């Protein structure tokens, strides 16, 4: 096979790691990642990568300048590419029709238009960003509006990687999904992309479908995962009222092979750039296609998620004598999950804003996300301190609220922490990761999620 040129437009959380692994696994393919954001590209070319992801740095160092390149020269990238991955952001629309639900496709459309402008031959264009079903149709219309008589094949190849495990997910995916047109040209394009992944992914895990199934599968996969978390979180509320224990309930329920043990962990709620956005997108689509009952059904997954963080703050207030005003609260973790610095839609942010409204003073500690936390809380009113050291964060605090399941939080000296705190000392474990009985023994009043609180009064 001749040396292919792959271009990825959009050097974010999806495009960055995905292209690094493709370059790593396909040394005979030249992979170029472009972005309009010069600072981001400069960071990809430096020792300080713009995103934190375990294992990413090693892969990038191995491939950079060998067959992996980062650039802001988008026209050149487009001219040279055989396959173009489009991995730009598709946030929820904040204005106009569909505001708050529909996907904002302006970045995608601009990308399609620059492909039309700069391409000198036909190409395979791959949708990597999560998109509403049938976006490929619009994409195709824009691409074929070219006056150069160029033919493009559109493929959908949604990314299922989860942050924090991106490299592992990319190197050993459960499945790779490729959707294309059901025409000979479409099938040839699918095969071309299959041949890239087949270098390291077993053929039976590469699934090919029609375009619309592939686009919809991405939304549905995320909706089903988020629904699982909301279902468990809804039951955690019931557990707290009935002295059932959520970990025992999900542990036993998950033993049923039809249910399965994964993704059943109760929490303060799901965050991340995908779940909420994709469900809103699904809700909008259902409304658009005249299915309001289906839209309501999925919207409830988001409502339950919002309820969970409100409920958590409500529990904090009730436990702390109905007021946190002027009390110092140590926030352990701001990232939306462990092993990432990403804070997009993090439930920690919602909890912090609610606590600030109650006039609490916050000491926020996170091993990787303090920079993003500062940006997210810019403009919030109240006292907020950002601390690299968890012991300093807890010093003089009335309570600790665990927001992220960082492993390092399990390894702290909680006796030392307890001794430095105001009494009575409260600990609210929004992730159920700590040893609650041991903390109670030390003297903490412990409030897990979906379990009986352990209190000294
Ligand atoms: C998700 C999908 O997993 C991935 O396939 C898709 O490509 C992008 O969206 P990501 O958002 O990176 O990935 O993280 P994920 O591990 O799915 O966690 C999402 C949120 O759910 C996190 O806030 C996490 O803490 C929470 N969660 C997850 C729970 O609260 N309980 C669980 O049992 C699992
Ligand atoms: P994701 O999580 O989907 O990867 P990110 O926001 O992390 O989303 O990354 C998307 C990237 O796409 C950003 O770095 C943004 O600058 C880039 N981008 C958006 N529009 C364009 C465009 N027209 N051309 C090139 N890059 C773009």
Short mmCIF file of C-alpha atoms and ligand atoms in Angstrom, two decimals:
data_model
loop_
_atom_site.label_atom_id
_atom_site.label_comp_id
_atom_site.label_asym_id
_atom_site.label_seq_id
_atom_site.Cartn_x
_atom_site.Cartn_y
_atom_site.Cartn_z
CA UNK A 1 0.00 0.00 0.00
CA UNK A 2 1.28 3.46 -0.87
CA UNK A 3 2.09 5.94 1.87
CA UNK A 4 -1.12 7.65 2.81
CA UNK A 5 -1.49 11.14 4.14
CA UNK A 6 -3.98 11.50 6.94
CA UNK A 7 -5.05 14.93 8.11
CA UNK A 8 -7.00 15.62 11.25
CA UNK A 9 -8.70 19.01 11.57
CA UNK A 10 -9.11 19.79 15.28
CA UNK A 11 -6.34 19.06 17.80
CA UNK A 12 -8.52 18.55 20.88
CA UNK A 13 -9.28 15.78 23.33
CA UNK A 14 -10.47 13.49 20.54
CA UNK A 15 -8.27 14.38 17.56
CA UNK A 16 -5.03 14.66 19.56
CA UNK A 17 -4.87 11.20 21.16
CA UNK A 18 -6.57 9.42 18.23
CA UNK A 19 -4.06 10.68 15.69
CA UNK A 20 -1.13 9.94 18.00
CA UNK A 21 -2.18 6.29 18.19
CA UNK A 22 -2.83 6.04 14.43
CA UNK A 23 0.67 7.44 13.78
CA UNK A 24 2.16 5.06 16.32
CA UNK A 25 0.48 2.00 14.84
CA UNK A 26 0.94 2.98 11.18
CA UNK A 27 4.54 4.14 10.71
CA UNK A 28 4.04 4.20 6.92
CA UNK A 29 1.23 6.77 7.16
CA UNK A 30 2.00 10.46 7.53
CA UNK A 31 -0.39 11.96 10.06
CA UNK A 32 -0.81 15.72 10.33
CA UNK A 33 -2.98 17.41 12.93
CA UNK A 34 -4.06 20.99 12.28
CA UNK A 35 -5.99 23.50 14.34
CA UNK A 36 -6.92 27.16 14.12
CA UNK A 37 -5.74 27.56 17.70
CA UNK A 38 -2.03 28.43 17.43
CA UNK A 39 -1.40 28.04 21.14
CA UNK A 40 -2.78 24.51 21.08
CA UNK A 41 -0.58 23.52 18.15
CA UNK A 42 2.47 25.08 19.80
CA UNK A 43 1.70 23.04 22.91
CA UNK A 44 1.41 19.80 20.90
CA UNK A 45 4.86 20.62 19.51
CA UNK A 46 6.31 21.25 22.98
CA UNK A 47 7.12 19.19 26.07
CA UNK A 48 3.91 20.42 27.76
CA UNK A 49 1.09 18.79 25.80
CA UNK A 50 -2.21 20.70 25.92
CA UNK A 51 -4.09 17.80 27.51
CA UNK A 52 -3.22 15.35 30.26
CA UNK A 53 -3.84 11.73 29.37
CA UNK A 54 -1.88 8.81 30.84
CA UNK A 55 0.50 7.34 28.25
CA UNK A 56 -0.11 10.09 25.66
CA UNK A 57 3.22 11.82 26.12
CA UNK A 58 5.18 8.64 25.40
CA UNK A 59 3.25 7.97 22.19
CA UNK A 60 3.61 11.56 20.98
CA UNK A 61 7.34 11.64 21.74
CA UNK A 62 7.81 8.39 19.81
CA UNK A 63 6.06 9.62 16.67
CA UNK A 64 6.43 13.40 16.57
CA UNK A 65 8.51 14.56 13.57
CA UNK A 66 8.70 10.91 12.43
CA UNK A 67 5.23 10.54 10.93
CA UNK A 68 3.20 12.76 13.26
CA UNK A 69 3.11 16.51 12.68
CA UNK A 70 1.20 19.39 14.24
CA UNK A 71 0.60 22.50 12.20
CA UNK A 72 -1.60 25.55 11.72
CA UNK A 73 -1.22 25.41 7.95
CA UNK A 74 -4.70 24.06 7.25
CA UNK A 75 -4.72 24.72 3.45
CA UNK A 76 -1.48 22.76 2.94
CA UNK A 77 -2.76 19.95 5.13
CA UNK A 78 -5.96 19.73 3.09
CA UNK A 79 -4.13 19.78 -0.25
CA UNK A 80 -1.84 16.92 0.73
CA UNK A 81 -4.32 14.66 2.50
CA UNK A 82 -5.92 11.47 1.17
CA UNK A 83 -8.11 11.03 4.24
CA UNK A 84 -9.33 13.96 6.35
CA UNK A 85 -10.67 13.39 9.84
CA UNK A 86 -12.89 16.19 11.08
CA UNK A 87 -12.58 16.46 14.81
CA UNK A 88 -13.67 19.98 15.60
CA UNK A 89 -15.86 20.90 18.54
CA UNK A 90 -19.63 20.59 18.25
CA UNK A 91 -20.90 22.22 21.45
CA UNK A 92 -24.54 22.67 22.39
CA UNK A 93 -26.01 25.71 20.65
CA UNK A 94 -26.29 28.71 22.95
CA UNK A 95 -28.30 30.93 20.61
CA UNK A 96 -31.20 30.93 18.19
CA UNK A 97 -33.30 27.94 17.18
CA UNK A 98 -32.60 24.85 19.26
CA UNK A 99 -30.54 26.86 21.79
CA UNK A 100 -29.64 24.73 24.82
CA UNK A 101 -30.21 21.45 22.98
CA UNK A 102 -29.20 21.26 19.32
CA UNK A 103 -25.56 20.86 18.33
CA UNK A 104 -23.80 23.99 17.12
CA UNK A 105 -22.43 22.89 13.77
CA UNK A 106 -20.77 26.15 12.74
CA UNK A 107 -17.22 24.82 13.27
CA UNK A 108 -18.03 21.72 11.29
CA UNK A 109 -19.49 23.71 8.44
CA UNK A 110 -16.51 26.08 8.36
CA UNK A 111 -14.23 23.06 8.18
CA UNK A 112 -16.21 21.57 5.29
CA UNK A 113 -16.01 24.88 3.48
CA UNK A 114 -12.26 25.12 3.89
CA UNK A 115 -11.92 21.57 2.52
CA UNK A 116 -13.92 22.68 -0.55
CA UNK A 117 -11.75 25.76 -0.94
CA UNK A 118 -8.36 24.10 -0.72
CA UNK A 119 -8.80 20.54 -2.02
CA UNK A 120 -7.28 19.86 -5.42
CA UNK A 121 -8.47 16.25 -5.66
CA UNK A 122 -11.26 14.09 -4.23
CA UNK A 123 -10.83 12.79 -0.69
CA UNK A 124 -12.34 10.66 2.00
CA UNK A 125 -13.73 12.91 4.73
CA UNK A 126 -14.32 11.22 8.06
CA UNK A 127 -16.65 12.60 10.71
CA UNK A 128 -14.93 11.99 14.02
CA UNK A 129 -16.77 14.60 16.10
CA UNK A 130 -20.08 13.53 17.61
CA UNK A 131 -22.82 14.78 15.37
CA UNK A 132 -26.58 14.68 15.00
CA UNK A 133 -27.76 11.83 12.82
CA UNK A 134 -27.88 12.87 9.13
CA UNK A 135 -25.14 15.50 9.45
CA UNK A 136 -23.21 13.62 6.78
CA UNK A 137 -25.92 14.62 4.35
CA UNK A 138 -25.30 18.33 4.99
CA UNK A 139 -21.56 17.73 4.92
CA UNK A 140 -21.85 16.01 1.56
CA UNK A 141 -23.91 18.87 0.11
CA UNK A 142 -21.33 21.44 1.17
CA UNK A 143 -18.40 19.38 -0.11
CA UNK A 144 -20.11 18.72 -3.43
CA UNK A 145 -20.92 22.39 -3.90
CA UNK A 146 -17.36 22.69 -5.24
CA UNK A 147 -16.97 23.93 -8.77
CA UNK A 148 -13.85 21.82 -9.34
CA UNK A 149 -15.92 18.69 -9.97
CA UNK A 150 -14.24 16.92 -7.08
CA UNK A 151 -15.87 13.83 -5.54
CA UNK A 152 -15.77 13.23 -1.82
CA UNK A 153 -16.74 10.21 0.20
CA UNK A 154 -18.10 10.90 3.65
CA UNK A 155 -17.57 8.34 6.40
CA UNK A 156 -18.70 8.38 9.99
CA UNK A 157 -16.16 6.98 12.43
CA UNK A 158 -17.24 8.04 15.90
CA UNK A 159 -14.74 7.95 18.71
CA UNK A 160 -15.62 5.97 21.82
CA UNK A 161 -12.51 6.70 23.87
CA UNK A 162 -13.04 7.77 27.45
CA UNK A 163 -10.80 10.41 28.97
CA UNK A 164 -8.22 9.14 31.40
CA UNK A 165 -8.04 5.83 29.51
CA UNK A 166 -7.86 7.28 25.99
CA UNK A 167 -4.63 5.60 24.94
CA UNK A 168 -5.69 2.20 26.26
CA UNK A 169 -9.13 2.57 24.61
CA UNK A 170 -7.53 3.52 21.29
CA UNK A 171 -4.93 0.77 21.37
CA UNK A 172 -7.39 -1.90 22.40
CA UNK A 173 -10.90 -0.74 21.50
CA UNK A 174 -14.05 -2.80 22.19
CA UNK A 175 -15.04 -1.87 18.67
CA UNK A 176 -14.27 0.53 15.87
CA UNK A 177 -17.34 1.73 14.01
CA UNK A 178 -17.21 2.91 10.40
CA UNK A 179 -20.32 4.03 8.55
CA UNK A 180 -20.48 4.92 4.88
CA UNK A 181 -22.76 5.22 1.88
CA UNK A 182 -24.18 1.98 0.55
CA UNK A 183 -22.70 2.50 -2.92
CA UNK A 184 -19.61 0.90 -4.51
CA UNK A 185 -17.64 4.13 -3.92
CA UNK A 186 -18.89 4.31 -0.33
CA UNK A 187 -17.91 0.71 0.29
CA UNK A 188 -14.46 1.28 -1.18
CA UNK A 189 -13.97 4.26 1.14
CA UNK A 190 -15.06 2.15 4.12
CA UNK A 191 -12.52 -0.51 3.17
CA UNK A 192 -9.79 2.11 2.90
CA UNK A 193 -10.42 3.23 6.47
CA UNK A 194 -10.85 -0.35 7.69
CA UNK A 195 -7.37 -1.07 6.34
CA UNK A 196 -5.93 1.67 8.59
CA UNK A 197 -7.48 0.31 11.80
CA UNK A 198 -6.90 -3.31 10.81
CA UNK A 199 -3.16 -2.74 11.39
CA UNK A 200 -3.80 -3.16 15.10
CA UNK A 201 -7.49 -3.85 15.72
CA UNK A 202 -8.76 -7.43 15.17
CA UNK A 203 -10.99 -7.42 12.07
CA UNK A 204 -14.02 -8.76 13.95
CA UNK A 205 -13.99 -5.69 16.16
CA UNK A 206 -14.24 -3.34 13.19
CA UNK A 207 -17.93 -2.89 12.51
CA UNK A 208 -19.20 -1.34 9.30
CA UNK A 209 -22.71 0.08 8.93
CA UNK A 210 -24.58 2.65 6.93
CA UNK A 211 -23.81 6.28 7.68
CA UNK A 212 -26.92 7.04 9.70
CA UNK A 213 -26.58 4.02 11.97
CA UNK A 214 -23.00 4.99 12.71
CA UNK A 215 -23.89 8.61 13.51
CA UNK A 216 -26.77 7.53 15.74
CA UNK A 217 -24.79 4.81 17.50
CA UNK A 218 -22.43 7.35 18.99
CA UNK A 219 -25.31 9.32 20.52
CA UNK A 220 -27.03 6.16 21.70
CA UNK A 221 -23.90 4.66 23.30
CA UNK A 222 -23.36 7.79 25.35
CA UNK A 223 -27.05 8.06 26.21
CA UNK A 224 -27.15 4.46 27.44
CA UNK A 225 -24.02 4.95 29.56
CA UNK A 226 -25.32 8.18 31.09
CA UNK A 227 -28.69 6.55 31.70
CA UNK A 228 -26.97 3.82 33.68
CA UNK A 229 -25.28 6.39 35.92
CA UNK A 230 -28.52 8.32 36.43
CA UNK A 231 -30.40 5.10 37.18
CA UNK A 232 -27.88 4.13 39.85
CA UNK A 233 -27.80 7.66 41.27
CA UNK A 234 -31.59 7.73 41.52
CA UNK A 235 -31.45 4.51 43.54
CA UNK A 236 -28.67 5.95 45.73
CA UNK A 237 -31.24 8.50 46.98
CA UNK A 238 -33.60 5.68 47.90
CA UNK A 239 -30.78 3.78 49.60
CA UNK A 240 -30.07 6.76 51.86
CA UNK A 241 -33.69 6.70 53.02
CA UNK A 242 -33.95 2.95 53.54
CA UNK A 243 -30.53 1.89 54.90
CA UNK A 244 -29.93 -0.21 51.80
CA UNK A 245 -26.32 0.14 50.61
CA UNK A 246 -25.87 1.23 46.97
CA UNK A 247 -22.59 -0.66 46.50
CA UNK A 248 -24.21 -3.85 47.76
CA UNK A 249 -27.25 -3.32 45.55
CA UNK A 250 -25.28 -2.59 42.35
CA UNK A 251 -22.70 -5.27 43.22
CA UNK A 252 -25.40 -7.92 43.44
CA UNK A 253 -27.47 -6.59 40.52
CA UNK A 254 -24.37 -6.35 38.35
CA UNK A 255 -23.61 -10.03 38.83
CA UNK A 256 -26.47 -10.74 36.44
CA UNK A 257 -24.60 -11.13 33.17
CA UNK A 258 -27.42 -9.32 31.38
CA UNK A 259 -26.79 -6.25 33.54
CA UNK A 260 -23.01 -6.52 33.93
CA UNK A 261 -20.82 -4.97 36.63
CA UNK A 262 -19.40 -1.92 34.84
CA UNK A 263 -20.57 1.70 34.98
CA UNK A 264 -22.73 1.18 38.07
CA UNK A 265 -20.83 3.43 40.46
CA UNK A 266 -22.96 5.93 42.34
CA UNK A 267 -21.53 9.44 42.29
CA UNK A 268 -22.33 13.13 42.55
CA UNK A 269 -23.28 12.82 38.89
CA UNK A 270 -21.75 12.39 35.49
CA UNK A 271 -19.77 15.13 33.79
CA UNK A 272 -17.54 15.38 30.77
CA UNK A 273 -17.97 16.99 27.41
CA UNK A 274 -20.09 14.23 25.90
CA UNK A 275 -22.90 12.86 28.01
CA UNK A 276 -25.01 15.94 28.57
CA UNK A 277 -24.33 17.37 25.15
CA UNK A 278 -25.13 14.14 23.34
CA UNK A 279 -28.34 13.51 25.25
CA UNK A 280 -29.50 17.07 24.62
CA UNK A 281 -28.72 16.45 20.99
CA UNK A 282 -30.75 13.23 21.05
CA UNK A 283 -33.62 15.02 22.80
CA UNK A 284 -33.57 17.74 20.15
CA UNK A 285 -33.55 15.19 17.33
CA UNK A 286 -36.49 13.29 18.82
CA UNK A 287 -38.44 16.55 19.09
CA UNK A 288 -37.48 17.45 15.53
CA UNK A 289 -38.72 14.11 14.24
CA UNK A 290 -42.04 14.44 16.11
CA UNK A 291 -41.30 12.08 19.01
CA UNK A 292 -41.89 14.19 22.16
CA UNK A 293 -42.39 11.13 24.42
CA UNK A 294 -39.00 9.76 23.40
CA UNK A 295 -37.45 13.20 23.94
CA UNK A 296 -38.93 13.44 27.47
CA UNK A 297 -37.70 9.96 28.31
CA UNK A 298 -34.07 10.83 27.58
CA UNK A 299 -34.26 14.33 29.04
CA UNK A 300 -35.02 12.76 32.40
CA UNK A 301 -31.48 11.31 32.45
CA UNK A 302 -30.11 14.86 32.60
CA UNK A 303 -32.69 16.03 35.14
CA UNK A 304 -31.74 13.15 37.43
CA UNK A 305 -28.08 14.12 37.08
CA UNK A 306 -28.81 17.70 38.10
CA UNK A 307 -30.95 16.46 40.99
CA UNK A 308 -28.04 14.38 42.26
CA UNK A 309 -25.66 17.33 42.71
CA UNK A 310 -28.42 19.47 44.27
CA UNK A 311 -29.24 16.57 46.58
CA UNK A 312 -25.57 16.28 47.55
CA UNK A 313 -25.38 19.96 48.53
CA UNK A 314 -28.72 19.59 50.33
CA UNK A 315 -27.27 16.73 52.36
CA UNK A 316 -24.21 18.84 53.20
CA UNK A 317 -26.38 21.68 54.44
CA UNK A 318 -28.67 19.41 56.46
CA UNK A 319 -25.70 17.71 58.11
CA UNK A 320 -23.91 20.98 58.91
CA UNK A 321 -26.78 22.47 60.92
CA UNK A 322 -28.44 24.03 57.85
CA UNK A 323 -25.71 26.53 57.16
CA UNK A 324 -22.32 26.58 55.51
CA UNK A 325 -22.10 30.39 55.49
CA UNK A 326 -18.57 31.49 56.32
CA UNK A 327 -17.48 27.88 56.80
CA UNK A 328 -14.37 26.70 55.00
CA UNK A 329 -14.96 23.64 52.82
CA UNK A 330 -12.15 21.63 51.27
CA UNK A 331 -13.10 20.46 47.78
CA UNK A 332 -11.11 17.34 46.91
CA UNK A 333 -11.12 17.08 43.14
CA UNK A 334 -12.52 19.34 40.43
CA UNK A 335 -11.99 17.18 37.31
CA UNK A 336 -15.12 15.42 36.05
CA UNK A 337 -13.39 12.07 36.64
CA UNK A 338 -9.99 10.82 37.74
CA UNK A 339 -6.87 10.83 35.56
CA UNK A 340 -7.81 13.87 33.56
CA UNK A 341 -7.41 17.62 33.93
CA UNK A 342 -10.68 18.12 32.04
CA UNK A 343 -13.41 19.91 33.97
CA UNK A 344 -16.05 20.29 31.27
CA UNK A 345 -19.52 19.80 32.80
CA UNK A 346 -17.85 18.61 35.98
CA UNK A 347 -20.39 18.10 38.77
CA UNK A 348 -17.72 19.58 41.08
CA UNK A 349 -18.30 22.93 39.41
CA UNK A 350 -22.02 22.81 40.07
CA UNK A 351 -21.44 21.79 43.70
CA UNK A 352 -18.93 24.63 44.19
CA UNK A 353 -21.29 27.22 42.71
CA UNK A 354 -24.11 26.04 44.97
CA UNK A 355 -21.82 26.19 48.01
CA UNK A 356 -20.65 29.69 47.06
CA UNK A 357 -24.30 30.75 46.85
CA UNK A 358 -24.59 29.54 50.43
CA UNK A 359 -21.61 31.79 51.25
CA UNK A 360 -19.18 28.95 51.97
CA UNK A 361 -15.44 29.63 51.60
CA UNK A 362 -13.82 27.09 49.29
CA UNK A 363 -10.35 25.54 49.31
CA UNK A 364 -10.12 23.61 46.06
CA UNK A 365 -7.49 20.95 45.53
CA UNK A 366 -7.06 18.80 42.41
CA UNK A 367 -3.88 17.07 41.19
CA UNK A 368 -4.40 18.06 37.52
CA UNK A 369 -7.36 20.37 37.11
CA UNK A 370 -6.60 23.52 39.12
CA UNK A 371 -5.88 25.56 35.98
CA UNK A 372 -9.23 24.66 34.44
CA UNK A 373 -11.00 25.09 37.80
CA UNK A 374 -9.76 28.69 37.95
CA UNK A 375 -11.12 29.37 34.47
CA UNK A 376 -14.46 27.73 35.25
CA UNK A 377 -14.98 29.70 38.45
CA UNK A 378 -13.74 33.00 37.05
CA UNK A 379 -16.36 35.56 37.92
CA UNK A 380 -17.95 33.47 40.67
CA UNK A 381 -18.48 35.51 43.83
CA UNK A 382 -17.07 34.41 47.16
CA UNK A 383 -13.79 33.25 48.62
CA UNK A 384 -12.06 30.57 46.55
CA UNK A 385 -8.52 29.33 47.15
CA UNK A 386 -6.73 26.91 44.82
CA UNK A 387 -4.26 24.65 46.56
CA UNK A 388 -1.72 22.16 45.24
CA UNK A 389 -1.46 20.54 48.66
CA UNK A 390 -4.49 18.61 49.98
CA UNK A 391 -3.34 19.02 53.59
CA UNK A 392 -3.29 22.78 53.22
CA UNK A 393 -6.71 22.64 51.58
CA UNK A 394 -8.18 20.81 54.57
CA UNK A 395 -6.49 22.93 57.24
CA UNK A 396 -9.06 24.79 59.30
CA UNK A 397 -11.92 23.44 57.18
CA UNK A 398 -15.28 22.38 58.61
CA UNK A 399 -15.79 19.80 55.91
CA UNK A 400 -14.18 17.91 53.06
CA UNK A 401 -16.21 17.16 49.94
CA UNK A 402 -14.74 14.48 47.66
CA UNK A 403 -15.73 15.29 44.09
CA UNK A 404 -13.35 13.22 41.96
CA UNK A 405 -12.19 9.62 42.44
CA UNK A 406 -8.44 10.41 42.34
CA UNK A 407 -6.44 7.49 43.69
CA UNK A 408 -4.22 9.92 45.61
CA UNK A 409 -7.18 10.85 47.84
CA UNK A 410 -7.18 7.31 49.23
CA UNK A 411 -3.55 7.56 50.22
CA UNK A 412 -3.75 10.66 52.42
CA UNK A 413 -3.10 10.70 56.15
CA UNK A 414 -6.64 11.38 57.35
CA UNK A 415 -5.65 11.48 61.04
CA UNK A 416 -3.34 14.37 60.26
CA UNK A 417 -6.11 15.99 58.21
CA UNK A 418 -8.68 15.48 60.99
CA UNK A 419 -6.37 17.02 63.57
CA UNK A 420 -6.02 20.18 61.47
CA UNK A 421 -9.76 20.67 60.87
CA UNK A 422 -12.50 22.49 62.77
CA UNK A 423 -14.69 20.20 64.89
CA UNK A 424 -17.07 18.57 64.38
CA UNK A 425 -15.31 17.54 61.18
CA UNK A 426 -17.47 16.42 58.26
CA UNK A 427 -16.52 14.36 55.24
CA UNK A 428 -18.88 14.02 52.28
CA UNK A 429 -17.65 11.32 49.92
CA UNK A 430 -19.27 12.11 46.58
CA UNK A 431 -17.51 9.15 44.97
CA UNK A 432 -17.60 6.49 47.71
CA UNK A 433 -13.86 5.94 47.41
CA UNK A 434 -12.65 6.31 50.99
CA UNK A 435 -12.65 3.86 53.90
CA UNK A 436 -15.68 5.22 55.72
CA UNK A 437 -15.43 3.03 58.82
CA UNK A 438 -11.78 4.05 59.33
CA UNK A 439 -12.65 7.74 58.89
CA UNK A 440 -15.46 7.41 61.42
CA UNK A 441 -13.01 5.79 63.86
CA UNK A 442 -10.68 8.78 63.46
CA UNK A 443 -13.56 11.06 64.43
CA UNK A 444 -15.06 12.25 61.15
CA UNK A 445 -18.80 12.43 60.57
CA UNK A 446 -18.94 10.58 57.27
CA UNK A 447 -21.62 10.99 54.59
CA UNK A 448 -21.23 8.61 51.66
CA UNK A 449 -23.54 8.44 48.63
CA UNK A 450 -26.32 5.85 48.84
CA UNK A 451 -25.22 4.54 52.23
CA UNK A 452 -26.00 5.20 55.84
CA UNK A 453 -24.11 8.18 57.26
CA UNK A 454 -21.66 7.41 60.10
CA UNK A 455 -22.05 10.19 62.65
CA UNK A 456 -20.94 10.80 66.21
CA UNK A 457 -24.17 12.52 67.23
C1 LIG B 1 -17.66 9.08 27.66
C2 LIG B 1 -17.83 7.68 27.06
O1 LIG B 1 -17.50 6.69 28.03
C3 LIG B 1 -16.95 7.54 25.83
O2 LIG B 1 -17.17 6.28 25.20
C4 LIG B 1 -17.25 8.67 24.85
O3 LIG B 1 -16.38 8.60 23.73
C5 LIG B 1 -17.10 10.01 25.53
O4 LIG B 1 -17.92 10.09 26.70
P1 LIG B 1 -15.85 10.25 29.23
O5 LIG B 1 -16.83 11.38 29.30
O6 LIG B 1 -14.43 10.56 28.92
O7 LIG B 1 -16.32 9.19 28.13
O8 LIG B 1 -15.85 9.48 30.64
P2 LIG B 1 -16.68 8.28 31.30
O9 LIG B 1 -15.71 7.34 31.87
O10 LIG B 1 -17.69 7.72 30.40
O11 LIG B 1 -17.38 9.02 32.53
C6 LIG B 1 -18.39 10.01 32.34
C7 LIG B 1 -18.90 10.51 33.66
O12 LIG B 1 -19.68 9.52 34.32
C8 LIG B 1 -17.79 10.88 34.65
O13 LIG B 1 -18.13 12.09 35.31
C9 LIG B 1 -17.75 9.72 35.60
O14 LIG B 1 -17.26 10.06 36.86
C10 LIG B 1 -19.23 9.34 35.65
N1 LIG B 1 -19.45 7.94 36.03
C11 LIG B 1 -19.01 6.93 35.24
C12 LIG B 1 -20.14 7.66 37.20
O15 LIG B 1 -20.55 8.56 37.94
N2 LIG B 1 -20.34 6.34 37.55
C13 LIG B 1 -19.92 5.31 36.76
O16 LIG B 1 -20.16 4.15 37.13
C14 LIG B 1 -19.22 5.62 35.58
P1 LIG B 2 -13.18 17.40 21.36
O1 LIG B 2 -13.35 17.07 22.83
O2 LIG B 2 -14.37 17.01 20.53
O3 LIG B 2 -11.89 16.93 20.78
P2 LIG B 2 -12.06 20.05 21.64
O4 LIG B 2 -12.78 21.35 21.93
O5 LIG B 2 -11.11 19.50 22.62
O6 LIG B 2 -13.20 19.01 21.27
O7 LIG B 2 -11.26 20.21 20.27
C1 LIG B 2 -11.77 20.72 19.10
C2 LIG B 2 -10.66 21.52 18.39
O8 LIG B 2 -11.13 21.90 17.09
C3 LIG B 2 -10.25 22.82 19.10
O9 LIG B 2 -8.87 22.79 19.38
C4 LIG B 2 -10.60 23.93 18.06
O10 LIG B 2 -9.66 24.99 18.06
C5 LIG B 2 -10.55 23.16 16.77
N1 LIG B 2 -11.30 23.79 15.69
C6 LIG B 2 -12.55 24.30 15.71
N2 LIG B 2 -12.91 24.79 14.52
C7 LIG B 2 -11.87 24.59 13.68
C8 LIG B 2 -11.61 24.87 12.29
N3 LIG B 2 -12.53 25.46 11.51
N4 LIG B 2 -10.40 24.51 11.78
C9 LIG B 2 -9.48 23.91 12.56
N5 LIG B 2 -9.66 23.61 13.86
C10 LIG B 2 -10.82 23.95 14.43
#
